[in-house]
Each structure stands twice: as structure tokens, then as C-alpha cells.
mmCIF file of C-alpha atoms in Angstrom:
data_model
loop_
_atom_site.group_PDB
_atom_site.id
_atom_site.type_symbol
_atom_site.label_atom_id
_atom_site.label_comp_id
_atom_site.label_asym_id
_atom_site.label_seq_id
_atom_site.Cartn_x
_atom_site.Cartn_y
_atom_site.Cartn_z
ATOM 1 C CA UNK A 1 138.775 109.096 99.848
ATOM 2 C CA UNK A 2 137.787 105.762 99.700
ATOM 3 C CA UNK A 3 138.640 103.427 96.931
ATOM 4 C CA UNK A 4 136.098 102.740 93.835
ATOM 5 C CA UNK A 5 133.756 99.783 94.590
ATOM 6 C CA UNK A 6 131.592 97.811 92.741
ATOM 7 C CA UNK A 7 127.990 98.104 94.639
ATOM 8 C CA UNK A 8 127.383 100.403 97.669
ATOM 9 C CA UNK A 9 124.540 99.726 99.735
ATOM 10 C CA UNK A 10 122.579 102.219 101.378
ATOM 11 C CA UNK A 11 121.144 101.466 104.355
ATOM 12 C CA UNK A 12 119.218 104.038 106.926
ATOM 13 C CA UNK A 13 118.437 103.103 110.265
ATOM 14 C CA UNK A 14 115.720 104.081 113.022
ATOM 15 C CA UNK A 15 115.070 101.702 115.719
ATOM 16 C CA UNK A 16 116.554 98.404 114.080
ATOM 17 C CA UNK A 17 118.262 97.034 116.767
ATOM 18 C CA UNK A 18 116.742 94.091 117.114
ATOM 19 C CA UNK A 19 117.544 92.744 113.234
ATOM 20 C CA UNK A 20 120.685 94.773 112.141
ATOM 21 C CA UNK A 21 122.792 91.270 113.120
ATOM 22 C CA UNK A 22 120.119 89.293 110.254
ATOM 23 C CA UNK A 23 119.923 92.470 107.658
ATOM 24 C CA UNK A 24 124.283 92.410 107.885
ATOM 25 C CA UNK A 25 123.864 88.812 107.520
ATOM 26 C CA UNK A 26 121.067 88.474 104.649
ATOM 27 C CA UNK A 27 122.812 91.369 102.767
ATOM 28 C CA UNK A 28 126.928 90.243 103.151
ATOM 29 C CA UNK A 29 125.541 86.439 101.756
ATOM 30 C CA UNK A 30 123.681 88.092 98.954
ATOM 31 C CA UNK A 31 126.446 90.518 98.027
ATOM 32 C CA UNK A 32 129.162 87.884 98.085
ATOM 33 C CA UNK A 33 127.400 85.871 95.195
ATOM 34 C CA UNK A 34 128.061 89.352 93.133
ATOM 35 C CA UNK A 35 131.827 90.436 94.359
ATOM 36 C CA UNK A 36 133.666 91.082 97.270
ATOM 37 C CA UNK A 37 134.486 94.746 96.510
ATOM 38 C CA UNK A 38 131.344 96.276 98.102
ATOM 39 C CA UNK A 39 130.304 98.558 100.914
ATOM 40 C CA UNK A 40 127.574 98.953 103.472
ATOM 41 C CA UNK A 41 127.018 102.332 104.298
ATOM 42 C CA UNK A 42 124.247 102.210 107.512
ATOM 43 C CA UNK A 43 122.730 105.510 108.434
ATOM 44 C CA UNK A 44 121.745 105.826 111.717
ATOM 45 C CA UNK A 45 118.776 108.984 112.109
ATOM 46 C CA UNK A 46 118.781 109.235 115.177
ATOM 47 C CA UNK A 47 117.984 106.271 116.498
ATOM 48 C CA UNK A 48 116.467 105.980 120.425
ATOM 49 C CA UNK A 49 118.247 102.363 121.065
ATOM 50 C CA UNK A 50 121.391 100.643 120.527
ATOM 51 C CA UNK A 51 121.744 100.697 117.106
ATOM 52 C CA UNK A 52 124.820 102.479 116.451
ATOM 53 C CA UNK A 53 126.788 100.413 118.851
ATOM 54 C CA UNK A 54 126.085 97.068 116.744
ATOM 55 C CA UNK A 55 126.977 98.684 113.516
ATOM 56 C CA UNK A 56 130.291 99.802 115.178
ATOM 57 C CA UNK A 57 130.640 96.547 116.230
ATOM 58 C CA UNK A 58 129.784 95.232 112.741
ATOM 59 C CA UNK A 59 132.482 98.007 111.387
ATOM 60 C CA UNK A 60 135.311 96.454 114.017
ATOM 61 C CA UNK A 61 135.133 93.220 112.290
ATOM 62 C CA UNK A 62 134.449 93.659 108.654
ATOM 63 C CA UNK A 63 135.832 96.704 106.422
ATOM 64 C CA UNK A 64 133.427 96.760 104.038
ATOM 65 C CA UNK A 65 130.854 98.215 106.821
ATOM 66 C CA UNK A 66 130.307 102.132 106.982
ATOM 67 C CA UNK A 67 128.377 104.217 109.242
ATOM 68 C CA UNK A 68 126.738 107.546 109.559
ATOM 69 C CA UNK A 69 125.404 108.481 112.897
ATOM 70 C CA UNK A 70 123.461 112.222 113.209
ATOM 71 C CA UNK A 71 123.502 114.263 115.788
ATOM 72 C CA UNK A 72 119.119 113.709 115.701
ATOM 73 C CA UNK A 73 116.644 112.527 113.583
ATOM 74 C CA UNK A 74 116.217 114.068 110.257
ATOM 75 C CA UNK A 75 114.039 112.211 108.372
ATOM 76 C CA UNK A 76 114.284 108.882 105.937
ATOM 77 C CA UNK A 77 114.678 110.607 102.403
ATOM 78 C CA UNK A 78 117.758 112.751 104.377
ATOM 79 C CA UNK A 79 119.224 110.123 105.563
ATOM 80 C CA UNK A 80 119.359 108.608 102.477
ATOM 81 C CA UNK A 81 120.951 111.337 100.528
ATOM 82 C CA UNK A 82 123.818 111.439 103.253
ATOM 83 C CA UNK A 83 124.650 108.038 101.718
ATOM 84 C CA UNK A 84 124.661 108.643 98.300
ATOM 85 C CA UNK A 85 126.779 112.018 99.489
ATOM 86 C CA UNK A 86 129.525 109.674 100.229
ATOM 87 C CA UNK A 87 128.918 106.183 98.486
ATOM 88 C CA UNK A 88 131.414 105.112 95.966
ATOM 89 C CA UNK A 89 130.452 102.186 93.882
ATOM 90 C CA UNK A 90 130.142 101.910 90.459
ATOM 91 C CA UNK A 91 126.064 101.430 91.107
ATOM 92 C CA UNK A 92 124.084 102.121 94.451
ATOM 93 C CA UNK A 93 121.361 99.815 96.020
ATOM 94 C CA UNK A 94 118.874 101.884 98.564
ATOM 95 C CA UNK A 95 117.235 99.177 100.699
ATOM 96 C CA UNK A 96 115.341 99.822 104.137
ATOM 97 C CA UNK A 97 116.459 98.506 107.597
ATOM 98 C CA UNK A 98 113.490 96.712 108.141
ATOM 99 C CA UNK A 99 113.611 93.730 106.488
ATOM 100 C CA UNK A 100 110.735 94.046 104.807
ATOM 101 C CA UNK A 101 112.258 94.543 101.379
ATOM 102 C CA UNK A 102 114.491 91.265 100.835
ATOM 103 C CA UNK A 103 118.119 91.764 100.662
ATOM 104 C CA UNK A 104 117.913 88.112 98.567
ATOM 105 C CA UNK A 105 116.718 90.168 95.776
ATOM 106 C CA UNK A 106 119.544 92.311 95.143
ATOM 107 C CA UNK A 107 121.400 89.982 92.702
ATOM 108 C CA UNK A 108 118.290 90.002 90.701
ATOM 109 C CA UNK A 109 118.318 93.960 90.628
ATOM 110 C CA UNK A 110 121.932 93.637 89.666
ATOM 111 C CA UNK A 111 121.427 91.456 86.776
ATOM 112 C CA UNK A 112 118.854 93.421 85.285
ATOM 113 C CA UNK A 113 121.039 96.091 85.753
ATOM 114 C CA UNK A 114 123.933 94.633 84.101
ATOM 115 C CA UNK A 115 121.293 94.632 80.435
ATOM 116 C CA UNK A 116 122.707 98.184 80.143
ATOM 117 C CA UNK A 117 119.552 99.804 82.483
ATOM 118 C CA UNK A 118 120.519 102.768 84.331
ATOM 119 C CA UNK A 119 117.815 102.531 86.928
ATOM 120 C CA UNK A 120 116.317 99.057 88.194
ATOM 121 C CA UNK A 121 113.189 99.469 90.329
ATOM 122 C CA UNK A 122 112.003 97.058 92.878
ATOM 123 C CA UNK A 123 108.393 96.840 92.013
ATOM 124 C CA UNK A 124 105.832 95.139 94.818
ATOM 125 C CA UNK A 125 103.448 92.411 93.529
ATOM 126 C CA UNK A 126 101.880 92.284 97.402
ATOM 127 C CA UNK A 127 102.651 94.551 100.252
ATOM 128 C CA UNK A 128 102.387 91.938 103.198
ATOM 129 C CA UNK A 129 101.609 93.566 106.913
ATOM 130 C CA UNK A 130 100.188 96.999 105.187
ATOM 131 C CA UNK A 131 96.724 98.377 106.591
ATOM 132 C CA UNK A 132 93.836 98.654 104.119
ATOM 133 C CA UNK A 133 93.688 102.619 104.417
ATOM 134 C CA UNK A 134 97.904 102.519 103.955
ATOM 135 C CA UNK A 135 97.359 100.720 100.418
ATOM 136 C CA UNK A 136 94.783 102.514 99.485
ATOM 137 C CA UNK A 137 96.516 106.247 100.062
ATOM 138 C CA UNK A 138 99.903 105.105 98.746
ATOM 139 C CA UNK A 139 97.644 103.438 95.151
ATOM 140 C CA UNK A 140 95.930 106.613 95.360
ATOM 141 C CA UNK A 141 98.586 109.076 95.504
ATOM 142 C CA UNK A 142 100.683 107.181 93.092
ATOM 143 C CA UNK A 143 97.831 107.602 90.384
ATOM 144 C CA UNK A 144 97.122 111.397 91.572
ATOM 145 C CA UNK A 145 100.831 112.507 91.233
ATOM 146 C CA UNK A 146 101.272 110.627 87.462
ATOM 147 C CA UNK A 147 98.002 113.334 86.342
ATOM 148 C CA UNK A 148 99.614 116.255 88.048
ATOM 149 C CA UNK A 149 102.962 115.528 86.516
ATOM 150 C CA UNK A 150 104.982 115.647 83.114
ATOM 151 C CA UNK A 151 106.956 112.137 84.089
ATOM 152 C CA UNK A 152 106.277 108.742 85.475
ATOM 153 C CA UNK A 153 106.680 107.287 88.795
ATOM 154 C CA UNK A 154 106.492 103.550 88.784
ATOM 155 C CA UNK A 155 103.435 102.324 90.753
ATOM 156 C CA UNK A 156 103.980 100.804 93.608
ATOM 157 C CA UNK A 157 107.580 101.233 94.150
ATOM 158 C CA UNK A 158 109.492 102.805 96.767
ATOM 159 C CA UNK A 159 113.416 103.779 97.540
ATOM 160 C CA UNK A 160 114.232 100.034 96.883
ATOM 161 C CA UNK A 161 116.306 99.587 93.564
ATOM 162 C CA UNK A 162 119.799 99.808 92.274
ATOM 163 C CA UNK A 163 121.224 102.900 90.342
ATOM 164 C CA UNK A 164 124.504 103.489 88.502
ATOM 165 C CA UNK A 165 126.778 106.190 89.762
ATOM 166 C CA UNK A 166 126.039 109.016 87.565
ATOM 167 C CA UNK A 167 122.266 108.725 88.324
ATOM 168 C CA UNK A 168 123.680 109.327 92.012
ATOM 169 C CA UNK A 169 125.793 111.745 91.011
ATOM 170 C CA UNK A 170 122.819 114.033 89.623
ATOM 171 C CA UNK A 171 121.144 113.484 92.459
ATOM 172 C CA UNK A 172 123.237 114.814 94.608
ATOM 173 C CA UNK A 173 123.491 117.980 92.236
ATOM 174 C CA UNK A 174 119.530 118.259 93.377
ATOM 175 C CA UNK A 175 119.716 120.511 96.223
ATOM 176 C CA UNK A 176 116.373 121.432 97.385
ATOM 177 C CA UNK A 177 115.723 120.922 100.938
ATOM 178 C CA UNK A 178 112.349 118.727 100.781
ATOM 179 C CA UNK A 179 113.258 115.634 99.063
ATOM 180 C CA UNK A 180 111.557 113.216 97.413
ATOM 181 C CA UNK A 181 114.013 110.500 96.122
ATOM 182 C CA UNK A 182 112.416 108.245 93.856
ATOM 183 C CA UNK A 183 110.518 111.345 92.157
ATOM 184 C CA UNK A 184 113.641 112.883 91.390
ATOM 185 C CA UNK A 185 114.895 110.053 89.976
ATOM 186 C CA UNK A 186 112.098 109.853 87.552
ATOM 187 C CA UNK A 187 112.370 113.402 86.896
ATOM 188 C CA UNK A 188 116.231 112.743 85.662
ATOM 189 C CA UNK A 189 114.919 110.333 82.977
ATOM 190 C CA UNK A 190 117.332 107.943 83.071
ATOM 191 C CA UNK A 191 116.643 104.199 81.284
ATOM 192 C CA UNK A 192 114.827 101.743 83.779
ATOM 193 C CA UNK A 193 113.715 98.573 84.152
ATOM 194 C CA UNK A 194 111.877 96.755 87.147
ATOM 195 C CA UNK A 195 112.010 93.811 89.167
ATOM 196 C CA UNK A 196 108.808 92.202 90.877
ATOM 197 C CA UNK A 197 108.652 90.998 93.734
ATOM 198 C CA UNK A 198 106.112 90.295 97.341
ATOM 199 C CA UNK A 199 106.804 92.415 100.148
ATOM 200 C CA UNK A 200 107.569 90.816 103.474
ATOM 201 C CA UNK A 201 105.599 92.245 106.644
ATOM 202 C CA UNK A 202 107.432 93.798 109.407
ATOM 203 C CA UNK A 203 109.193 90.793 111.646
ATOM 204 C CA UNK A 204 109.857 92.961 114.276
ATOM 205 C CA UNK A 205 109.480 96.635 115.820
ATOM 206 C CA UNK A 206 106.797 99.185 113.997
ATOM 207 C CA UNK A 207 106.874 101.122 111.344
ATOM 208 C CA UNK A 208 108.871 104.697 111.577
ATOM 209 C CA UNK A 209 106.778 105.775 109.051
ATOM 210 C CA UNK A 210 103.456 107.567 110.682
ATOM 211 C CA UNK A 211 100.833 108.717 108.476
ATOM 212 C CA UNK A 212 101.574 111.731 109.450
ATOM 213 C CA UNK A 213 105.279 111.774 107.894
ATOM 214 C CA UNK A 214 103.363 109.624 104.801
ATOM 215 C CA UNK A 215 101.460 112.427 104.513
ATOM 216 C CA UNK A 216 103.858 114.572 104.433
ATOM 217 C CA UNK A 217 106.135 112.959 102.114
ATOM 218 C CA UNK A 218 102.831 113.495 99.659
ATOM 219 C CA UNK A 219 103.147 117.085 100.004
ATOM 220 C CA UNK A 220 106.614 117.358 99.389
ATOM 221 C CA UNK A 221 106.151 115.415 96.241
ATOM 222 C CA UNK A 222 103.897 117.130 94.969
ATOM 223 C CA UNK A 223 104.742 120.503 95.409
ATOM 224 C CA UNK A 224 108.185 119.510 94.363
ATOM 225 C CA UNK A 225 107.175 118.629 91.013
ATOM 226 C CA UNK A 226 104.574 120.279 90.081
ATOM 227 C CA UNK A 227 102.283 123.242 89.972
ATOM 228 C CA UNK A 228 98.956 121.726 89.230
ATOM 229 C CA UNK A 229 97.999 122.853 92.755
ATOM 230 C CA UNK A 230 98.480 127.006 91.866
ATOM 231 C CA UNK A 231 96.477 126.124 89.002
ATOM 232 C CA UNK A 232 93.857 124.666 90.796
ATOM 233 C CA UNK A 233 93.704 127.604 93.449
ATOM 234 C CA UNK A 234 93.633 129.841 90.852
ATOM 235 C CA UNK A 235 90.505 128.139 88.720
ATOM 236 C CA UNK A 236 88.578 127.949 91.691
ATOM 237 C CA UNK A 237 88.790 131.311 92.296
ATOM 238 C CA UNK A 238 87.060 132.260 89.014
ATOM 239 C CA UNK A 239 84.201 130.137 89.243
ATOM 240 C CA UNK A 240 83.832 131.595 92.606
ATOM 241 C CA UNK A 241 84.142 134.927 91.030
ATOM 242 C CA UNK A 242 82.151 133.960 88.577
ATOM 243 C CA UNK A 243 79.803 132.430 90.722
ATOM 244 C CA UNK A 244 79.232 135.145 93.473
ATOM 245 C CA UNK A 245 78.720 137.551 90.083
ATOM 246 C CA UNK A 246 75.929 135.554 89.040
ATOM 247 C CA UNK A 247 74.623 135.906 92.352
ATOM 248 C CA UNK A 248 74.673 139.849 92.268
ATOM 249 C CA UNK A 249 72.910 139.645 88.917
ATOM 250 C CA UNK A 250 69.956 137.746 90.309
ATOM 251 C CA UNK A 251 69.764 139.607 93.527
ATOM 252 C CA UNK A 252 69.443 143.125 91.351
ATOM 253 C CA UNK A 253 67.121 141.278 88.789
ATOM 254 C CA UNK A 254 65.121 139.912 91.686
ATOM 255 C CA UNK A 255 64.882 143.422 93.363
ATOM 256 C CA UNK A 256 64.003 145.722 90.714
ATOM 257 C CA UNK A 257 62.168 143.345 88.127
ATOM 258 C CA UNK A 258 60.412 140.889 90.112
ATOM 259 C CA UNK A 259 59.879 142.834 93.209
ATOM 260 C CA UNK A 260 61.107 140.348 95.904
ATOM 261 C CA UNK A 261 63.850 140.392 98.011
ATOM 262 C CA UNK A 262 67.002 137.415 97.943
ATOM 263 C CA UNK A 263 67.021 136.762 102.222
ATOM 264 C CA UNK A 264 68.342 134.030 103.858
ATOM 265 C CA UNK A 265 70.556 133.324 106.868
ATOM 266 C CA UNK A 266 70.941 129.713 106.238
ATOM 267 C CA UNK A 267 72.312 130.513 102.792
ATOM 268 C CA UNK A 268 74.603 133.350 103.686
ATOM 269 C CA UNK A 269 76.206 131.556 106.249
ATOM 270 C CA UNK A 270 77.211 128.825 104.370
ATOM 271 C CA UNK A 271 77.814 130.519 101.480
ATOM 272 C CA UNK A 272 80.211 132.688 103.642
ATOM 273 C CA UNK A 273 81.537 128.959 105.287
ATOM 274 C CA UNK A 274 82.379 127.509 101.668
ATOM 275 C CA UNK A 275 84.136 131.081 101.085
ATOM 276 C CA UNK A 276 86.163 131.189 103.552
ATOM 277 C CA UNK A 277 86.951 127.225 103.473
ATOM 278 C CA UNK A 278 88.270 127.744 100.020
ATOM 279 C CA UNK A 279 90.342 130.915 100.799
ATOM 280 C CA UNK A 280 92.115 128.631 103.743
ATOM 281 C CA UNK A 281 92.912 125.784 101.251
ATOM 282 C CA UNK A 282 94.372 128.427 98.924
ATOM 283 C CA UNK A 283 96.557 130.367 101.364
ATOM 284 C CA UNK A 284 97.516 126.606 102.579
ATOM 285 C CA UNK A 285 98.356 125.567 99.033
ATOM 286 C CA UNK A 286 100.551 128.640 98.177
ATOM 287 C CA UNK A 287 101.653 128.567 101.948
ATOM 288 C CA UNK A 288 103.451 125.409 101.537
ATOM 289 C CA UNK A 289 105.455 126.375 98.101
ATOM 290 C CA UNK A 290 106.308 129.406 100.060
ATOM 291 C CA UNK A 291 107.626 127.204 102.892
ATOM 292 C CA UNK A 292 109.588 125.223 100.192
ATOM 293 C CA UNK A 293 111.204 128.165 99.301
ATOM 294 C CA UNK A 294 112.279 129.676 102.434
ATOM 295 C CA UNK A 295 113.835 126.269 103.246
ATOM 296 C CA UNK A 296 115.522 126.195 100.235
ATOM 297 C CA UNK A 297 116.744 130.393 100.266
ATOM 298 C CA UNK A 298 118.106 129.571 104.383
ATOM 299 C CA UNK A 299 120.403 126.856 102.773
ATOM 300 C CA UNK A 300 120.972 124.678 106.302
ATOM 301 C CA UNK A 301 122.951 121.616 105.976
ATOM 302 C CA UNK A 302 120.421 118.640 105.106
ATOM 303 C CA UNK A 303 121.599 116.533 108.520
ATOM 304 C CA UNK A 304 124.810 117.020 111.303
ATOM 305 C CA UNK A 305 126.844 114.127 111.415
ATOM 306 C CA UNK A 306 127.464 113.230 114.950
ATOM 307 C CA UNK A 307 130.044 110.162 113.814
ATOM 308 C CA UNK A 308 131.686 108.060 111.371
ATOM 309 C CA UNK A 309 134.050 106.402 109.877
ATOM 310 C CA UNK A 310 134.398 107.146 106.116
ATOM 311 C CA UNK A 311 137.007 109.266 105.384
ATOM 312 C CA UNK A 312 136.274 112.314 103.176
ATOM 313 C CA UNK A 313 136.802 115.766 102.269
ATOM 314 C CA UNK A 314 133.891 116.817 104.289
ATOM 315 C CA UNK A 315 130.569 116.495 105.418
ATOM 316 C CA UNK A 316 129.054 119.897 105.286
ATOM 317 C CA UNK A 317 125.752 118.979 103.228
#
């Protein structure tokens, strides 16, 4: 096992190639301002280029560098759990690979962290490089899943921050499949504090993160921590109820009192439409806590590990 450090840094990695020499860089001369007993722990998901082969190169020369490598990709909230699986500093930074959250402002995370905070958040003032429609759904979802929830994610914050070890050590007692990081972190209700600060657009490379996976992420979060959406599947179908038995009652009033007879194709048809729309979102809604659940009953290791070089007891989750 390795030996207690000071700060671990977590580091995943898709695709960086091109700036894993600068991140090393920006990240060893912002480090070395707080101590020299650290460790960078870079894990590589799967990454198409050469990425692996200049952290092992990084690794050769410097023994504070780590590295994961899996056997594929498995996904950005996976691969950083596999870090905090086998970090050992006395607090944990999680920073992207990008670049585009500055490694300059780790000292700042650890100071506030050092005013007895268990949690420091790295909260973004500006989000340079972002699409309209990308700030928009990430403001919006933010504000969605604080209503449908009993605790508080920060607005606009993301994996960026610094935690002390026993935050990280609950964490890893979490073991549910879909993960959502920084809302289990909330949920554990540790103290917190934030730092602000302006996000840097991407220098080089694109974004790993498709809507697709964004959207995706949502779901997870929010069928992770709460049940709002049951509840709203199961209102809607009362007033539907409720609805198509007001319907009967006028069609039988309408028959036998007033003498006329309720027709209509138009309206049956899209009164049958908004029917079966709803009955689709529903089995949807319930389909994907069922989904959770069968992930989390087939109990699969969360990622393979192809490589590395931190010795351990094991890797097997």
C-alpha cells in the first residue's frame, strides 16, 4: 500500500494527448507551492490516442505520478471513482484533463480547505467556450434537481473541488452502479465552502462530453436521488382518470338528457394520442429506476483495469 500523502489528485483522461505534458506541468508547479508529498493519479478511459504512453513516461521520471489504464471506456464519473478507490492523501482534488478548469487554482481550494471545511467547491463565475443551449440545460437542470430533492447541489459547479479523506472514504461506501459524484457528495452533508472562479474554454481537442452522455448524466441524477418522477407518473394518472371519468359523465348526460350524441374522430384520435403519449413517458420513467436496479442487483465491477502501477490489495471494484 502506498504511503499516506498530503493531496491526491485525480485526474481522468480521454483523448488528452495533446496537453497532458502542460496539465503535469501546470499541476506539479501548483502543488509544489503546497508540499512535496503528493500524488497524481491519471485515469486513462479508454482513450483512442497516445495518452497512456506519456503518462508512463511521466511515471518513469517522477514518483509522485500514478496511472490507471482500463481495458475500454467506461464513462467520466467511473473513472473517477477508480481514483478515489485507490487515492491516499489526507484530502483529494478531482480536476478534468482538459484544461479547462485551472490547475492554478488548487492552492486556493486548499486554503479554504485548511478553515476546517470538509468539502471546497470550485464554483464557475463564466463558463468560457460553452454553447448557449449547453448553459442553458446545465442552469436548468441544476434548478430542476434542487425542487425534486431534499439537499443542495451548488449551482454551477462540477467534479472540480478538494475533499478530505473521509468524505472519500464514504463515497466509496456508495455502491450503486449509476453514479453521480458531486450529488452524492451533497447527499453526505458534509461542511462546504466554495471558491469562484472563470472557466477557461477548451485549448485543444473537443469535448468528450456529448449531449447525449449530458443527458444522461441528468437521468442518473435524478433518478438517483429522488422519486419526484413516480410521483409525478402517478398524479398524472388520476387526473387522467379523473379526466376520462368526466368524459363518460357527459357522454351519458349528453345521450339520455339532451338527446345528442358526443362524435368526433378528430377528438378521439388525439385524445387516444395524448393517452398513449403519457402511458410511454410513464413506463419510460419507471423503466429507468427499474434499469437502475437491475444494474445495481447484477453487481459487475464498475471498470477492468487493463494497467497500472499503484500497488494494492486489489482492484476488483
Amino acid at each position: 500500500m502506498k504511503k499516506l500523502k498530503e493531496i491526491s489528485v485525480i485526474i481522468p483522461i480521454y483523448n488528452e494527448s495533446a496537453i497532458i505534458l502542460e496539465l503535469y506541468e501546470r499541476l506539479t508547479k501548483s502543488l509544489s507551492g503546497i508540499t512535496n508529498v503528493y500524488e497524481l493519479i491519471f485515469v486513462n478511459d479508454g482513450s483512442n490516442d497516445d495518452s497512456i504512453q506519456k503518462i508512463k513516461l511521466l511515471s518513469d521520471k517522477d514518483q509522485n505520478v500514478y496511472y490507471i489504464d482500463f481495458n475500454r471506456n467506461f464513462g467520466h464519473q467511473i473513472a473517477i471513482s477508480a481514483g478515489l478507490k485507490q487515492c491516499a492523501g489526507k484530502c483529494v482534488v478531482i480536476i478534468d484533463g482538459d484544461l479547462q478548469d485551472p490547475p492554478e487554482l488548487i492552492p486556493e481550494l486548499y486554503k479554504e480547505y485548511q478553515k476546517g471545511f470538509e468539502v471546497v467547491y470550485a464554483q464557475r463565475n463564466k463558463r468560457k467556450g460553452e454553447t448557449f443551449l449547453k448553459k442553458i440545460t446545465a442552469k436548468c437542470f441544476y434548478r430542476i434537481l434542487e425542487k425534486i430533492t431534499n439537499f443542495t447541489i451548488p449551482f454551477d459547479s462540477g467534479d472540480f473541488r478538494i475533499m478530505d479523506k473521509k468524505v472519500v472514504s464514504e463515497l466509496n461506501n456508495m455502491s450503486e452502479q449509476n453514479k453521480f459524484l458531486r450529488g452524492q457528495v451533497a447527499w453526505l452533508g458534509f461542511s462546504h465552502s466554495s471558491v469562484k472562479y472563470d472557466r477557461d474554454s477548451r485549448e485543444l481537442g473537443s469535448s468528450g462530453y456529448s449531449y447525449g452522455k449530458m443527458f444522461r448524466l441528468a437521468f442518473d441524477a435524478i433518478t438517483g436521488f429522488s422519486d419526484k418522477p413516480l410521483l409525478f407518473v402517478s398524479r398524472m394518472g388520476l387526473i387522467i382518470s379523473l379526466l376520462s371519468f368526466c368524459i363518460i359523465i357527459f357522454a351519458v348526460f349528453s345521450y339520455f338528457v339532451l338527446d345528442q350524441t358526443v362524435t368526433g374522430w378528430t377528438s378521439l384520435i388525439i385524445s387516444s394520442a395524448f393517452i398513449g403519449g403519457i402511458q410511454l413517458i410513464s413506463v419510460g420513467i419507471i423503466g429507468e429506476y427499474i434499469a437502475r436496479i437491475n444494474k445495481d442487483i447484477k453487481k459487475r465491477p464498475l471498470y477492468i483495469v487493463k494497467e497500472t502501477n499503484i500497488a494494492s490489495e486489489g482492484d476488483e471494484d
